[in-house]
Amino acid sequence: MLNEFEVSLQPVDSFTSTQLVKNKYENILQQLDSAIMLFDSEGVLTFINMQMAKLLEMPRVALNGCNLLQILQNPDLNRFKKKKIIKIYRETIFQRKRYHELIDESGQHWLITVTYGDQMDGDFLISMKDVTDYKQIEQTAYRNDKLATLGKISASIAHEIRNPLTAIRGFIQLLRPHLLQLGKDEYARIILTEIDRANDIIYEFLNSSKPSAPQKKIVSVHSLLKEVILLTESEALMTGCQIVLVEESSPLYVSIDVKQIKQVILNIVKNAMDAIDELDGERNGFIEIKLKADKKYVQISIRDNGRGMDPNTLAHLFDPFFTTKEGGTGLGLSVSYRIIRNHGGVISVDSTKGIGTEFIISLPLCTGC
Ligand SMILES: Nc1ncnc2c1ncn2[C@@H]1O[C@H](COP(=O)(O)OP(=O)(O)OP(=O)(O)O)[C@@H](O)[C@H]1O
Ligand SMILES: [Mg+2]
């Protein structure tokens, strides 16, 4: 029997040859990495390729010949996909948009194109293409552009905030002898330490477009984490959450700017506490900090059982000024991203809305330390 790709030397009748060509093109469409489906002018699905059936998580035979309503009523179609299909239908058919972008449950970006009109003989062709890689490039460019702008304004803001702080510092020093007489010198000491800390934070947060070159020191990751947990203990107590550091048997060393990396871990732990706080006591808050290492990298995992993130927040959380909090600056994670990158590391995140979030910071291990 003739294979559909074999070229026959025998003359074939016109019906067979048309069928061969049809099969050949259908085969090509089946193998495309874009997902496609074709509805006829009556709204009936006449063609769907494997990729689209895979995306809908339904067999092609169950969909072919159905109209949109029948597809939506199919009990095997999951709720998330159903909602997305209705949204795409509204935008493309009623609002006549030819393109639609969506982020699926796993955070992949898709570009959906709808083609109809004269050239389609009344048919509607819907195609979906995975554009996650392009989106990432676009977001990195956007982030870098924003960071450059941030760099320009940060110098002046830092200057403006440091001026009043310097004045406060000066007056506290003048008041110090009086406080000493009242037996309250401890207050003056705390105020001065806190002003110095605020000054440091302003510089580290706002100078994010060119964070000062890391002043590297070789330290044990475990003791660094212990110090950070100590700093967050009182706040954790107030938020009603427990922070647990999973002990690591062999010591792991990294060459880092301690202040900068502490700032990154504090940002992430602080975000975790906020995410737990936003649950309004729905469950006991829990933050687990764990260490893992391979030959080259140490991985610091910070996992919380807070409110988690939706795909849109996940896609933007490293963007400067992106925040979902009323009093947030949206700078914490963009600065952290920059600091980790300057250390030759990476920061990644996995989150499920309603369940929790895990941040993983990978830093080059200091081998031979
Ligand atoms: N652990 C987490 N759980 C849920 N959402 C998070 C978590 N970490 C970050 N986010 C989301 O990412 C956004 C950006 O975080 P980022 O630290 O950059 O800024 P912020 O926390 O909003 O502001 P700031 O750091 O100035 O207080 C947050 O507003 C929040 O929506
Ligand atoms: Mg934050």
Short mmCIF file of N, CA and C and ligand atoms in Angstrom, two decimals, residues 205 266-268 270-272 274 322-323 325 328-333, ligand 2:
data_model
loop_
_atom_site.label_atom_id
_atom_site.label_comp_id
_atom_site.label_asym_id
_atom_site.label_seq_id
_atom_site.Cartn_x
_atom_site.Cartn_y
_atom_site.Cartn_z
N PHE A 205 19.28 50.08 49.38
CA PHE A 205 18.03 49.93 48.63
C PHE A 205 18.01 50.82 47.40
N LEU A 266 16.90 38.97 54.35
CA LEU A 266 15.92 39.71 55.17
C LEU A 266 14.70 40.11 54.33
N ASN A 267 14.96 40.59 53.09
CA ASN A 267 13.86 40.98 52.20
C ASN A 267 12.91 39.82 51.98
N ILE A 268 13.51 38.65 51.71
CA ILE A 268 12.68 37.48 51.37
C ILE A 268 11.92 36.99 52.61
N LYS A 270 11.10 38.79 55.17
CA LYS A 270 10.12 39.83 55.49
C LYS A 270 8.89 39.67 54.59
N ASN A 271 9.13 39.41 53.29
CA ASN A 271 8.01 39.17 52.37
C ASN A 271 7.21 37.96 52.81
N ALA A 272 7.93 36.91 53.25
CA ALA A 272 7.25 35.68 53.69
C ALA A 272 6.36 36.01 54.89
N ASP A 274 5.04 38.91 55.61
CA ASP A 274 3.90 39.70 55.12
C ASP A 274 2.84 38.78 54.51
N PHE A 322 7.30 47.08 41.49
CA PHE A 322 6.10 46.24 41.45
C PHE A 322 5.77 45.82 42.88
N THR A 323 4.59 46.18 43.33
CA THR A 323 4.17 45.81 44.68
C THR A 323 2.67 45.59 44.73
N LYS A 325 1.42 45.63 47.88
CA LYS A 325 1.17 46.07 49.26
C LYS A 325 0.93 47.57 49.32
N GLY A 328 4.12 49.23 50.35
CA GLY A 328 5.34 48.65 49.77
C GLY A 328 6.00 49.57 48.76
N THR A 329 7.33 49.44 48.61
CA THR A 329 8.02 50.22 47.59
C THR A 329 8.18 49.38 46.32
N GLY A 330 8.10 48.06 46.47
CA GLY A 330 8.32 47.19 45.32
C GLY A 330 9.77 47.16 44.89
N LEU A 331 10.65 47.51 45.82
CA LEU A 331 12.09 47.52 45.48
C LEU A 331 12.83 46.32 46.06
N GLY A 332 12.27 45.72 47.12
CA GLY A 332 12.97 44.65 47.83
C GLY A 332 13.52 43.58 46.91
N LEU A 333 12.66 43.00 46.07
CA LEU A 333 13.11 41.88 45.26
C LEU A 333 13.94 42.31 44.05
MG MG B 2 9.43 43.25 50.17
#
